[in-house]
PDB file of C-alpha atoms and ligand atoms in Angstrom:
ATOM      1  CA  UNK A   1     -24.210  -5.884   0.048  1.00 98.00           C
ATOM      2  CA  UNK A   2     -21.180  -7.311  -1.288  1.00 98.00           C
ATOM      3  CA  UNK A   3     -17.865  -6.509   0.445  1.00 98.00           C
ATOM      4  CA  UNK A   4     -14.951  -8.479   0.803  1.00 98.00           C
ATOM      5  CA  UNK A   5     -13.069 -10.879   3.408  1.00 98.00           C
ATOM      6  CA  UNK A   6     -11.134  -7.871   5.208  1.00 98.00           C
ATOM      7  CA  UNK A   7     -14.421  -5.862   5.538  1.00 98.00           C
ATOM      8  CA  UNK A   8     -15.738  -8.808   7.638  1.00 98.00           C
ATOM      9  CA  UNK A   9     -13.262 -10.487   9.217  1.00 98.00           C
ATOM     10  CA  UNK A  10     -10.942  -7.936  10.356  1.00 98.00           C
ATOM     11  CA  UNK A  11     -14.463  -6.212  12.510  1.00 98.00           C
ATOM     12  CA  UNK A  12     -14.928  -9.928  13.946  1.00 98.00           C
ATOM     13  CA  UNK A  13     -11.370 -10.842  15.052  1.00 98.00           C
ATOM     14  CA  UNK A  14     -11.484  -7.220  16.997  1.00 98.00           C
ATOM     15  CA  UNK A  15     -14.381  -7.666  18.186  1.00 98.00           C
ATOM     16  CA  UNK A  16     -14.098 -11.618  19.400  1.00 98.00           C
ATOM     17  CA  UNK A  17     -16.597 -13.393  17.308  1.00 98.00           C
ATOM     18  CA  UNK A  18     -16.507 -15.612  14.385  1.00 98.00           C
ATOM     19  CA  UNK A  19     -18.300 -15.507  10.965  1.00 99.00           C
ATOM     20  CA  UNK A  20     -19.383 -18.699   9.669  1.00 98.00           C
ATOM     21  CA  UNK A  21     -18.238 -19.838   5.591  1.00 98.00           C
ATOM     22  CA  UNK A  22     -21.174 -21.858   4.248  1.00 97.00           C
ATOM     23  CA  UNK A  23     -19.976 -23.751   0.642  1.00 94.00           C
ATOM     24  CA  UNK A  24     -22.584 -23.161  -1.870  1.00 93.00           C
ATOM     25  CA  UNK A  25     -23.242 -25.223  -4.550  1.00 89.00           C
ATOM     26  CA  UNK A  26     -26.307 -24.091  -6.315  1.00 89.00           C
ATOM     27  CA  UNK A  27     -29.033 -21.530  -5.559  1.00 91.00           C
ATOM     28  CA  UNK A  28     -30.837 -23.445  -2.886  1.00 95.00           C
ATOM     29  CA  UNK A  29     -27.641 -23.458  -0.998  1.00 95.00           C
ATOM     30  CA  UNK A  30     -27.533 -19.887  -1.515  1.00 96.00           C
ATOM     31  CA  UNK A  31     -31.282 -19.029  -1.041  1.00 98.00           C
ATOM     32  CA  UNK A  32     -29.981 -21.401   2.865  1.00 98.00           C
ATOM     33  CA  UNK A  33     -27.079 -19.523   3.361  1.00 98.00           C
ATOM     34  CA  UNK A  34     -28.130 -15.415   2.732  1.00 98.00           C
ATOM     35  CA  UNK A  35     -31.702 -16.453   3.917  1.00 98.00           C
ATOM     36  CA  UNK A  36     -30.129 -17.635   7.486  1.00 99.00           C
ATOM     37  CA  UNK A  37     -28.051 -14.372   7.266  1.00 98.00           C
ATOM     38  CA  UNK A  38     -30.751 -12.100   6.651  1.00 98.00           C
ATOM     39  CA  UNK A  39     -32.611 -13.796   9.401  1.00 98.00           C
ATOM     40  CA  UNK A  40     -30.474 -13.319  12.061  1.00 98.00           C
ATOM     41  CA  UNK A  41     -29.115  -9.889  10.663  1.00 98.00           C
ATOM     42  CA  UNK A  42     -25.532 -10.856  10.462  1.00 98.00           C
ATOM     43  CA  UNK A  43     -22.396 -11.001   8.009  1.00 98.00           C
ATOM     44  CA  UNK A  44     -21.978 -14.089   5.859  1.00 99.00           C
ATOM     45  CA  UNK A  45     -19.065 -15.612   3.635  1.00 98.00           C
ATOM     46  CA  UNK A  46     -20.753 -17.725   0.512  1.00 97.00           C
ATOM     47  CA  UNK A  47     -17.940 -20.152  -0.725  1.00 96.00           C
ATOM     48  CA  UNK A  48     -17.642 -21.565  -3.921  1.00 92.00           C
ATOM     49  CA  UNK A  49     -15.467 -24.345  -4.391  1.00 84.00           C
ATOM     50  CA  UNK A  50     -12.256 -24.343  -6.813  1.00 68.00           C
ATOM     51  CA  UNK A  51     -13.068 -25.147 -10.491  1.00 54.00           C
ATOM     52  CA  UNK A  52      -9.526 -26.523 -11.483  1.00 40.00           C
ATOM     53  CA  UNK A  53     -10.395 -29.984 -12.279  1.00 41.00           C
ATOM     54  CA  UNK A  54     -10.264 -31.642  -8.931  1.00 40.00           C
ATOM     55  CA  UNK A  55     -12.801 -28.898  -7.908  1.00 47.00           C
ATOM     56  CA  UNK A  56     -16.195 -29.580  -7.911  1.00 50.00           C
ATOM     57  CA  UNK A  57     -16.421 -26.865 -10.905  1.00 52.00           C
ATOM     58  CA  UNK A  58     -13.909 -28.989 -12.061  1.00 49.00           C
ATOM     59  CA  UNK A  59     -16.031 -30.655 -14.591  1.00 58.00           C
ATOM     60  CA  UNK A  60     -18.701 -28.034 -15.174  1.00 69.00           C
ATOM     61  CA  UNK A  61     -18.096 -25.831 -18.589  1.00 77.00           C
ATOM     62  CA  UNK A  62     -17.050 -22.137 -17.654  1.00 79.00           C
ATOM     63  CA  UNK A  63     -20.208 -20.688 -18.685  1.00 82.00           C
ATOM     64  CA  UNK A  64     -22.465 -22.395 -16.218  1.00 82.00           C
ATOM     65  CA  UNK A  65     -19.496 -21.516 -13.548  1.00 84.00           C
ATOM     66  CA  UNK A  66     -20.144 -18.042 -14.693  1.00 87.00           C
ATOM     67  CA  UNK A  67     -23.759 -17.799 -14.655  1.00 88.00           C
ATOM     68  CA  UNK A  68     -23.871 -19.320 -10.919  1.00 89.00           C
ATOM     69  CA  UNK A  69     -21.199 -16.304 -10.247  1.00 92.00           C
ATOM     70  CA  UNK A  70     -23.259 -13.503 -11.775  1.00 94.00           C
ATOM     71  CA  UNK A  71     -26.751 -14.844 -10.292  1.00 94.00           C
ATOM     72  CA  UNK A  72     -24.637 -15.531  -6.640  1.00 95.00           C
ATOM     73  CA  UNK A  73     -23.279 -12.045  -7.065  1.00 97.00           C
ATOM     74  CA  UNK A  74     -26.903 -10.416  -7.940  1.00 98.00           C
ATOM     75  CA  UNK A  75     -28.144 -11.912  -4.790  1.00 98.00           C
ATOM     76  CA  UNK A  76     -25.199 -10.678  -2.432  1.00 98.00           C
ATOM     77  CA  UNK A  77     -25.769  -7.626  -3.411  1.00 98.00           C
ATOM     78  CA  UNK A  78     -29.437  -7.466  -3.309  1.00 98.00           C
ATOM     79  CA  UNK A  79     -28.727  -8.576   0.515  1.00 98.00           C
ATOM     80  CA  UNK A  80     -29.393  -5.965   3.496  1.00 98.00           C
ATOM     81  CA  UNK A  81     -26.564  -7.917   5.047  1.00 98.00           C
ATOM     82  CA  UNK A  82     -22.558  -7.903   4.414  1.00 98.00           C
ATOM     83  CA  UNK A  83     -22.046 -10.832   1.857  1.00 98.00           C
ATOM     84  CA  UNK A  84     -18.213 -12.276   1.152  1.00 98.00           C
ATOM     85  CA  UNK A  85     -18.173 -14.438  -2.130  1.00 97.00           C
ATOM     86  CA  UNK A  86     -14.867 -16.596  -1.759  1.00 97.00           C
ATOM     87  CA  UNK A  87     -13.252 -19.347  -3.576  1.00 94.00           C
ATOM     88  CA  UNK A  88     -12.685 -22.405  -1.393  1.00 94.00           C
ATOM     89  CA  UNK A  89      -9.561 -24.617  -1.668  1.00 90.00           C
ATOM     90  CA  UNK A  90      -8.065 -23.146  -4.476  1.00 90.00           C
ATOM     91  CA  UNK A  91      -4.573 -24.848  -5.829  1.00 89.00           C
ATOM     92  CA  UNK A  92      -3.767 -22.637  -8.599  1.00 90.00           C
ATOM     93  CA  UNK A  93      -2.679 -18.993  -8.887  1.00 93.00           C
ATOM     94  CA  UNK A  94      -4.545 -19.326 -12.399  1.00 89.00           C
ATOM     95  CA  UNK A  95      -7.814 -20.704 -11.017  1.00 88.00           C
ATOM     96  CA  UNK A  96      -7.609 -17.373  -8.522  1.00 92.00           C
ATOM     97  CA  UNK A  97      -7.526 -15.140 -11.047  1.00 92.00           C
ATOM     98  CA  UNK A  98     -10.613 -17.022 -12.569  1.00 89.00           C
ATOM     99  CA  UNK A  99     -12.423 -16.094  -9.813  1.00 91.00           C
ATOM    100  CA  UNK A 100     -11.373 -12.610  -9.778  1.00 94.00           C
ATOM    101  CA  UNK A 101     -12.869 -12.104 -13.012  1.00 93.00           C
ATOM    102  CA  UNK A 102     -15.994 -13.706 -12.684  1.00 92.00           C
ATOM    103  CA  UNK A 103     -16.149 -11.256  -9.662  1.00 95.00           C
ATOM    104  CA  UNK A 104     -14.659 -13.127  -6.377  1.00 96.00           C
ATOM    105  CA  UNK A 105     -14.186 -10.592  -3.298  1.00 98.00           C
ATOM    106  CA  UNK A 106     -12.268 -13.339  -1.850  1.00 98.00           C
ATOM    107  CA  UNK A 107      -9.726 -16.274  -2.807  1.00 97.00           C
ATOM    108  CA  UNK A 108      -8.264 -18.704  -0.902  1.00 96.00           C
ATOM    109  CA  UNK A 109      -5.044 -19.946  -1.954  1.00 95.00           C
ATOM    110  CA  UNK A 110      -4.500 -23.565  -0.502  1.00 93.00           C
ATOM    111  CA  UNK A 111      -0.351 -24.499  -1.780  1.00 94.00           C
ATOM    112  CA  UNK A 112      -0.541 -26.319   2.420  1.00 93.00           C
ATOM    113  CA  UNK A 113       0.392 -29.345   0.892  1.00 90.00           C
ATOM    114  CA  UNK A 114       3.353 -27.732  -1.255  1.00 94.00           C
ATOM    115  CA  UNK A 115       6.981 -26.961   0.364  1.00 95.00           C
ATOM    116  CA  UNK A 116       6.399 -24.080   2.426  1.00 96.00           C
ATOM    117  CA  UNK A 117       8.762 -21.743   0.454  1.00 97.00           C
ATOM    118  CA  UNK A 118       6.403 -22.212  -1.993  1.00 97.00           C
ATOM    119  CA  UNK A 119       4.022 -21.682  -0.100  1.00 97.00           C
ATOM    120  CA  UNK A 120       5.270 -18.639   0.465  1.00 98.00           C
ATOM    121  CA  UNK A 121       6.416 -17.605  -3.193  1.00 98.00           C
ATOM    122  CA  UNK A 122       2.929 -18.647  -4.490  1.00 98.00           C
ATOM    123  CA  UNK A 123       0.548 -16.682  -1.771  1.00 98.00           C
ATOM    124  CA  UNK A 124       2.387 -13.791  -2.611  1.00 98.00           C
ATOM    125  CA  UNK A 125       2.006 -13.814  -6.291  1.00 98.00           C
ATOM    126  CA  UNK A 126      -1.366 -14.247  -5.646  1.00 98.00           C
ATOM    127  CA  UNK A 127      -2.295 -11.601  -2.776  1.00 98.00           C
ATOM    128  CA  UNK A 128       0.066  -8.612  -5.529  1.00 98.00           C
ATOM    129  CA  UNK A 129      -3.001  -9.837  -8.492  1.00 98.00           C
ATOM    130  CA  UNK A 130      -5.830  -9.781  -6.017  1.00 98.00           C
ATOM    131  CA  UNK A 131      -4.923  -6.763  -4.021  1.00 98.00           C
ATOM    132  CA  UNK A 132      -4.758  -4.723  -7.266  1.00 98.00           C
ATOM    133  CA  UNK A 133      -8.591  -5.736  -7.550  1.00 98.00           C
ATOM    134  CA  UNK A 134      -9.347  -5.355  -4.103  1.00 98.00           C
ATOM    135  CA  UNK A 135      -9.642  -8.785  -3.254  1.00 98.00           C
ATOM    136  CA  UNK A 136      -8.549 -10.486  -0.058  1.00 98.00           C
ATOM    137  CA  UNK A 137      -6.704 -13.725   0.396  1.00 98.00           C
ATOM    138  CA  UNK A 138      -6.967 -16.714   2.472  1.00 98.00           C
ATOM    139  CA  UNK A 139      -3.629 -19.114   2.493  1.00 98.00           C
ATOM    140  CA  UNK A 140      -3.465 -22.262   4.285  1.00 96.00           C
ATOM    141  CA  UNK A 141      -0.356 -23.678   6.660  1.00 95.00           C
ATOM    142  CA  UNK A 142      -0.072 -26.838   8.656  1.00 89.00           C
ATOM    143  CA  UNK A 143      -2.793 -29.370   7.192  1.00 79.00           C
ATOM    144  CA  UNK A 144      -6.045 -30.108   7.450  1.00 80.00           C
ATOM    145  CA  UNK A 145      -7.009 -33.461   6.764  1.00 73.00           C
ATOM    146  CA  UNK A 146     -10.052 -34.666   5.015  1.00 65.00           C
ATOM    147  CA  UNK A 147     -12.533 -37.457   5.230  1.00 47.00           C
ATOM    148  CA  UNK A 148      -9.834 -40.049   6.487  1.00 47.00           C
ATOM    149  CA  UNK A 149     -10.728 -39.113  10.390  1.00 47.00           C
ATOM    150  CA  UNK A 150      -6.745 -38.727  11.102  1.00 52.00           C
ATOM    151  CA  UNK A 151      -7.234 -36.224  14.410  1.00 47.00           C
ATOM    152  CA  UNK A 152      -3.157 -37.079  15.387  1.00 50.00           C
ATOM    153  CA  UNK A 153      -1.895 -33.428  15.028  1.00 50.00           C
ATOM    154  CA  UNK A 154       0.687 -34.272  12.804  1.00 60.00           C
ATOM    155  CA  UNK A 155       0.376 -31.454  10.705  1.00 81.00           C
ATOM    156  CA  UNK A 156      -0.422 -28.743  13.324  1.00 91.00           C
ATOM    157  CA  UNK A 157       0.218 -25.359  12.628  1.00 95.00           C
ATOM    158  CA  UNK A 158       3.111 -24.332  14.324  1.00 95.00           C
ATOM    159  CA  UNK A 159       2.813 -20.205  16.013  1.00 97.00           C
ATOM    160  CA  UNK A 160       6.677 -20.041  14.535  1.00 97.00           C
ATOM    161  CA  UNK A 161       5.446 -21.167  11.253  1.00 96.00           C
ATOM    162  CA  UNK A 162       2.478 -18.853  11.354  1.00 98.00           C
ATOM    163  CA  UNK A 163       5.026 -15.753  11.902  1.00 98.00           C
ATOM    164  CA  UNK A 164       7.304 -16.121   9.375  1.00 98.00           C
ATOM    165  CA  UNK A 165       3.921 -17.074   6.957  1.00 98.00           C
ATOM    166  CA  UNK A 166       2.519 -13.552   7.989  1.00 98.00           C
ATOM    167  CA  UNK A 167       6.242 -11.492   8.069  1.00 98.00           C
ATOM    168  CA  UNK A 168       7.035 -12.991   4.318  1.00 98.00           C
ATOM    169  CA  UNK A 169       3.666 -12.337   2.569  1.00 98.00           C
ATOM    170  CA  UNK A 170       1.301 -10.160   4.607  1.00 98.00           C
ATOM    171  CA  UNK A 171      -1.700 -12.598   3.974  1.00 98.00           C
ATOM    172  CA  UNK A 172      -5.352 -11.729   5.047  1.00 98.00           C
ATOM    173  CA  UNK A 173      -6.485 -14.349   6.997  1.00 98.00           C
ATOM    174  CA  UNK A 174      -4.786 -17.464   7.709  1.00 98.00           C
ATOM    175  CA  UNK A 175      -6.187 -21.142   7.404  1.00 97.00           C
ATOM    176  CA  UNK A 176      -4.719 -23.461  10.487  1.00 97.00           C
ATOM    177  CA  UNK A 177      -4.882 -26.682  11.549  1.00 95.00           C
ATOM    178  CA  UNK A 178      -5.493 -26.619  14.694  1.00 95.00           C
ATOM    179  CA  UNK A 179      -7.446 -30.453  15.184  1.00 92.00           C
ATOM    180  CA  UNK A 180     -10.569 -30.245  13.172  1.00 92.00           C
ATOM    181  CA  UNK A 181     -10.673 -32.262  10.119  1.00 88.00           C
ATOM    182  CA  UNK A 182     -12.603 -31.852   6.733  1.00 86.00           C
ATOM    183  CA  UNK A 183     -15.768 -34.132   6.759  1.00 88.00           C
ATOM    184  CA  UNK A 184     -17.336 -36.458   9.186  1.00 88.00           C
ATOM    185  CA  UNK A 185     -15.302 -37.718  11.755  1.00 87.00           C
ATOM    186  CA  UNK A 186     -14.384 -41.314  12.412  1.00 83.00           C
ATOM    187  CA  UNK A 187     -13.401 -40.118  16.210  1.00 83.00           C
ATOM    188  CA  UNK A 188     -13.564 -37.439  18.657  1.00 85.00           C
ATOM    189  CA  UNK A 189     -11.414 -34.715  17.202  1.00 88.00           C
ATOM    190  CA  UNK A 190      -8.852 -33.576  19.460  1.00 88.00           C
ATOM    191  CA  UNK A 191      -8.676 -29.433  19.489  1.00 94.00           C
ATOM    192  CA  UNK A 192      -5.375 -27.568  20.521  1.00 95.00           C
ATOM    193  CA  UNK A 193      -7.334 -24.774  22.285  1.00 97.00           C
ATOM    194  CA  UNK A 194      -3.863 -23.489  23.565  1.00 98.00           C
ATOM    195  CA  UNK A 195      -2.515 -23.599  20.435  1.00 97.00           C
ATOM    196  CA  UNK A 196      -5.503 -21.525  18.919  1.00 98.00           C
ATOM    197  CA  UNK A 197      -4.412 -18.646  21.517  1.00 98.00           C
ATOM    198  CA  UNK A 198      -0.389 -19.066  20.574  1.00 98.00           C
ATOM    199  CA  UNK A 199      -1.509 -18.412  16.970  1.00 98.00           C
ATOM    200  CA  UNK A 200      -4.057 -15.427  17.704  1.00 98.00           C
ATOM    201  CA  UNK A 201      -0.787 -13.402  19.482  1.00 98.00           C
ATOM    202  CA  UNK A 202       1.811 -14.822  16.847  1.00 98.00           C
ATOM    203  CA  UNK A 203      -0.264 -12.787  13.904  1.00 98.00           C
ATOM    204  CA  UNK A 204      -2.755 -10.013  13.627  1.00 98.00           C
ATOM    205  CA  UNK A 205      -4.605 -11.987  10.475  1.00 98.00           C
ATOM    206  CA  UNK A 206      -7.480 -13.947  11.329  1.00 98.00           C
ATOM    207  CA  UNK A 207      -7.709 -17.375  11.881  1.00 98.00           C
ATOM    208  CA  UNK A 208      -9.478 -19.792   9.852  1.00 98.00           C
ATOM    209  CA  UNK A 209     -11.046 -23.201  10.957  1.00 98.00           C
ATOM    210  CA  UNK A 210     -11.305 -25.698   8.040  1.00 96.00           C
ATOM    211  CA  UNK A 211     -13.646 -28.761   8.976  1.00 94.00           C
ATOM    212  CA  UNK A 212     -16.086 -27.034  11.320  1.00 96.00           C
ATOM    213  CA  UNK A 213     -18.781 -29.365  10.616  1.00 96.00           C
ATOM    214  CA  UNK A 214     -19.433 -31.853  13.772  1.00 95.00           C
ATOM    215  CA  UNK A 215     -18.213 -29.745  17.049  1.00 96.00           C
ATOM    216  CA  UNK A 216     -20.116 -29.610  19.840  1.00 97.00           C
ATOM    217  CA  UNK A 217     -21.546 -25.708  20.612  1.00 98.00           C
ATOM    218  CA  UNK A 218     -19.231 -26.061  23.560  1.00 98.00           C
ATOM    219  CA  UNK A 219     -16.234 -26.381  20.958  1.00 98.00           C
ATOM    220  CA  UNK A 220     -17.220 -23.995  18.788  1.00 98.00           C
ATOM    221  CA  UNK A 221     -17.404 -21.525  21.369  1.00 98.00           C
ATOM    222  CA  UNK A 222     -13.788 -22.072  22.974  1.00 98.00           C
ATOM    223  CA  UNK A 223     -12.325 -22.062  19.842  1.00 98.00           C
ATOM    224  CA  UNK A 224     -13.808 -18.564  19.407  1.00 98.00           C
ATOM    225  CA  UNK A 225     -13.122 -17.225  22.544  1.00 98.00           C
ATOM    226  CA  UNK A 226      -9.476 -18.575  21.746  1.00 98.00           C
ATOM    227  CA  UNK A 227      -9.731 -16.936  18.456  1.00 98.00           C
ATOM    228  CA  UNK A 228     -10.452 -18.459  15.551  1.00 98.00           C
ATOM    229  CA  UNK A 229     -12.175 -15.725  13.475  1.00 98.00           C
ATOM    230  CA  UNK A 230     -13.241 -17.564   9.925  1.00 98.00           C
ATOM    231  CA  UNK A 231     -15.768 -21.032  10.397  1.00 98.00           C
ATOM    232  CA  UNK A 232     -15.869 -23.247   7.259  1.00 98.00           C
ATOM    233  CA  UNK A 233     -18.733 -25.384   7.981  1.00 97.00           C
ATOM    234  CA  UNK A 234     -19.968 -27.573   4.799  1.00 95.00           C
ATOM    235  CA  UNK A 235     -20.471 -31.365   5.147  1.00 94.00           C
ATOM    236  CA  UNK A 236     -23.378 -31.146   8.175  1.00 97.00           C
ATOM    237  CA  UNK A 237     -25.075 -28.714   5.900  1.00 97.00           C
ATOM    238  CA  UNK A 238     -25.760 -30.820   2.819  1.00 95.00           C
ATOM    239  CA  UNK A 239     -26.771 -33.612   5.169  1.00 97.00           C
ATOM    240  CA  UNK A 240     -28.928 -31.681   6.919  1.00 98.00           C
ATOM    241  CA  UNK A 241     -30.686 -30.601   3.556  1.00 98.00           C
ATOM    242  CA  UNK A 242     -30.461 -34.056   2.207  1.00 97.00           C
ATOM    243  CA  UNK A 243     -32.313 -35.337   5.749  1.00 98.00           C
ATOM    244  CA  UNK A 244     -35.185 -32.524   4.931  1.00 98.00           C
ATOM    245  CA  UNK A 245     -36.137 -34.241   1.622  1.00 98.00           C
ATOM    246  CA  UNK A 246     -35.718 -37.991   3.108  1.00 98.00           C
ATOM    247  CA  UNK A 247     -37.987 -36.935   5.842  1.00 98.00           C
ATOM    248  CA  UNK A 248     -40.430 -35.436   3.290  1.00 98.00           C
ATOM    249  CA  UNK A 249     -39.963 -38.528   1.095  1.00 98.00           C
ATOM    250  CA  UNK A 250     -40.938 -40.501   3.981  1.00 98.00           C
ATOM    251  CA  UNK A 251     -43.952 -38.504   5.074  1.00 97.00           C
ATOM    252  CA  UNK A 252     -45.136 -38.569   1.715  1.00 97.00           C
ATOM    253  CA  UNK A 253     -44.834 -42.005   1.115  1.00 97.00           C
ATOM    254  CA  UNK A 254     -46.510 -42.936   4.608  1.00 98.00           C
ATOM    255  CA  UNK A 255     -49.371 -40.407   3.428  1.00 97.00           C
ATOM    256  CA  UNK A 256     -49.594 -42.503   0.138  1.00 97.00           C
ATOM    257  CA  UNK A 257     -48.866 -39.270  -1.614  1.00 96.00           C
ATOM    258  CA  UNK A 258     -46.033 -38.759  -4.620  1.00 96.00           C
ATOM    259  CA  UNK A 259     -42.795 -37.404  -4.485  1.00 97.00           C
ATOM    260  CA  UNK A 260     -42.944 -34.201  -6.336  1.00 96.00           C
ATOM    261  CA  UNK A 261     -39.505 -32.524  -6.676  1.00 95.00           C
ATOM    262  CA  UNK A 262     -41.273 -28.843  -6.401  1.00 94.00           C
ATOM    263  CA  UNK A 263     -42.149 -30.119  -2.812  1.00 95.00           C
ATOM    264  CA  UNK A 264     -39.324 -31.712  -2.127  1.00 97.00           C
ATOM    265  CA  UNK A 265     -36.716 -28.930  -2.971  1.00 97.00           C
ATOM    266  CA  UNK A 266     -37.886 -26.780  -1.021  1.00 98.00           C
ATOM    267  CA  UNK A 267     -37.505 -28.960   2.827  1.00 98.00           C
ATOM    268  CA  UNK A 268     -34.007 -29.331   1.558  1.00 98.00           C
ATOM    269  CA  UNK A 269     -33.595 -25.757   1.606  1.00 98.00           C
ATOM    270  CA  UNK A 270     -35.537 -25.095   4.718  1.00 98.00           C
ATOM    271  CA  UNK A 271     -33.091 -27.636   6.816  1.00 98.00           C
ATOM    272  CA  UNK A 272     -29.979 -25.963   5.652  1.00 98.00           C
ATOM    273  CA  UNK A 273     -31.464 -22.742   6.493  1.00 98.00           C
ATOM    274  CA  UNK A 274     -32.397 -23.927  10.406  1.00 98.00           C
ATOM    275  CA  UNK A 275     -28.766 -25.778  10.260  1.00 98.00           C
ATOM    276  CA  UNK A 276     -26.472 -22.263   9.647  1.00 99.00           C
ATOM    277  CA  UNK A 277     -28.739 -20.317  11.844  1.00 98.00           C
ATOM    278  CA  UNK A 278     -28.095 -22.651  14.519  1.00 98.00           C
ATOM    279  CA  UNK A 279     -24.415 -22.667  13.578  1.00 98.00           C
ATOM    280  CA  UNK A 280     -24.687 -18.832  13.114  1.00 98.00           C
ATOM    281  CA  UNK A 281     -25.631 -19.115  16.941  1.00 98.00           C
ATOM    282  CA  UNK A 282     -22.585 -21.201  18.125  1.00 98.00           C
ATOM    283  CA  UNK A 283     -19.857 -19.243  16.257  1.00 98.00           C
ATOM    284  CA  UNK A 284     -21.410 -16.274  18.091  1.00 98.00           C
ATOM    285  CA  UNK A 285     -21.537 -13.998  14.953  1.00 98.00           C
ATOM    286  CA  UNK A 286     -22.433 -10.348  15.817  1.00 98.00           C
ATOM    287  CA  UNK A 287     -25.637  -8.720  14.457  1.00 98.00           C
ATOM    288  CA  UNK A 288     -24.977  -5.984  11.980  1.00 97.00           C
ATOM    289  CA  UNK A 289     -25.672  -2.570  13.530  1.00 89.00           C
TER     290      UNK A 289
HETATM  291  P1  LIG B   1     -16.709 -29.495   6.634  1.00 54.52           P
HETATM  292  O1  LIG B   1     -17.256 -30.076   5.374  1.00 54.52           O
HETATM  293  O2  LIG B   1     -16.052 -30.495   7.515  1.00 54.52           O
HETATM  294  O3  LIG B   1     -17.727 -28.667   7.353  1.00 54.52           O
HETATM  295  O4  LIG B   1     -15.526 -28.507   6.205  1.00 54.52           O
HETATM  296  C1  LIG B   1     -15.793 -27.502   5.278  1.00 54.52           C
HETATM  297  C2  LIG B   1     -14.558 -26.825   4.861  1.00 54.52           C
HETATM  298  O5  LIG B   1     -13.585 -26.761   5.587  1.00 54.52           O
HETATM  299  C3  LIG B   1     -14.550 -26.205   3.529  1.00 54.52           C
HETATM  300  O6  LIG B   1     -13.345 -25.601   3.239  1.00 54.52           O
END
């Protein structure tokens, strides 16, 4: 069923779990993602990243953005299982409302990087649009860093900058940076667990964890004890489908036997399946009753 990010996350911050956000790309990451949901009987968030052109929609014509949106949308709601379809990372109050329409339950709005009056200004622009269509928003404060491995904290969330976020615009849940960074990391990534429990009493929104690909299960599960409600996990994903079809590849080859793609799409699908089921697992997600 599709419902949107309130109807999920607001039951899992209460009741001390976290729901994982799985990025999907096309419809064997979806088949991976609602499959491993279905499986273990528990909510899911699809995302879908931003199609402004720095998005990886960014390039695609809107008609093939659309058609992955209606057939996504078909199959959430075709699902025994709660099913959140949000837009990842999005810069641009104008790519939000493109999401609305093609039928988003969920947007994030990421202005992190602008001046945080803006911030501000532009999150609640956004959240008066989406709320009118029953849609929930995400914003993001603080910074989380991408692909660069930079674990120094310098853009940490702050609880004081979390409570005057929530007391000016009233946002849904709240994206932090709280250590994790976006990607594969270059070093051990250093996680403010104390910080996590400032921010979980400073506001009643939940908590989002960008970069949750590469903790260990230990990590995962003190940051969710500690509160962090809302688990993007991408990167380890794809790999982990990518490592499916090498293995395949390799099996096949050994065998003597050709690489057909009908095979090979398949193992992809299979190892991002068994990868969010696992992760499903560590972020302690609560069957459905
Ligand atoms: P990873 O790719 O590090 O798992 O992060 C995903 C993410 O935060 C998407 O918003």
């Amino acid at each position: 069923m599709l419902v949107n990010g309130n109807d999920i996350l607001l039951k899992a911050r209460e009741g001390h779990y976290a729901v994982g956000a799985f990025n999907v790309f096309d419809f064997g990451c979806v088949d991976a993602v609602l499959g491993a949901a279905e499986a273990t009987n528990t909510p899911v968030i699809a995302q879908i990243l931003d199609w402004h052109p720095s998005g990886n929609f960014g390039s695609r014509p809107q008609e093939e953005v659309k058609m992955f949106m209606d057939m996504l949308i078909y199959r959430a709601k075709l699902s025994p299982v709660p099913v959140c379809i949000h837009l990842d990372h999005c810069q641009t109050y104008e790519g939000c409302i493109r999401a609305i329409k093609y039928g988003a339950t969920s947007v994030m709005l990421d202005a992190s990087m602008k001046p945080f009056e803006e911030n501000i200004a532009l999150t609640k622009k956004v959240i008066e649009a989406a709320h009118a269509c029953g849609v929930t928003v995400e914003a993001e404060i603080g910074h989380v860093d991408g692909h660069d491995g930079d674990t120094t904290g310098k853009l940490y969330t702050t609880p004081e900058q979390a409570k005057e976020f929530y007391a000016a615009t009233g946002v849904d849940s709240l994206a932090v940076a709280v250590g994790t960074v976006h990607g594969v990391y270059a070093e051990e990534p250093k996680l403010q667990y104390d910080l996590i429990s400032e921010l979980r009493e400073a506001i009643p929104a939940p908590l989002v964890m960008h970069g949750g690909s590469g903790l260990s299960p230990e990590q995962y599960k003190e940051c969710v004890e500690r509160g962090i409600t809302k688990i993007n996990f991408a990167t380890y994903m794809l790999l982990a489908g990518g490592k499916g079809i090498s293995d395949k590849v390799a099996e096949n080859n050994a065998a003597g036997k050709g690489n057909n793609f009908i095979d090979l799409y398949p193992e992809g699908v299979k190892a991002m399946k068994e990868i969010v089921m696992e992760h499903i697992g560590y972020f302690q997600t609560k069957p459905i009753a």
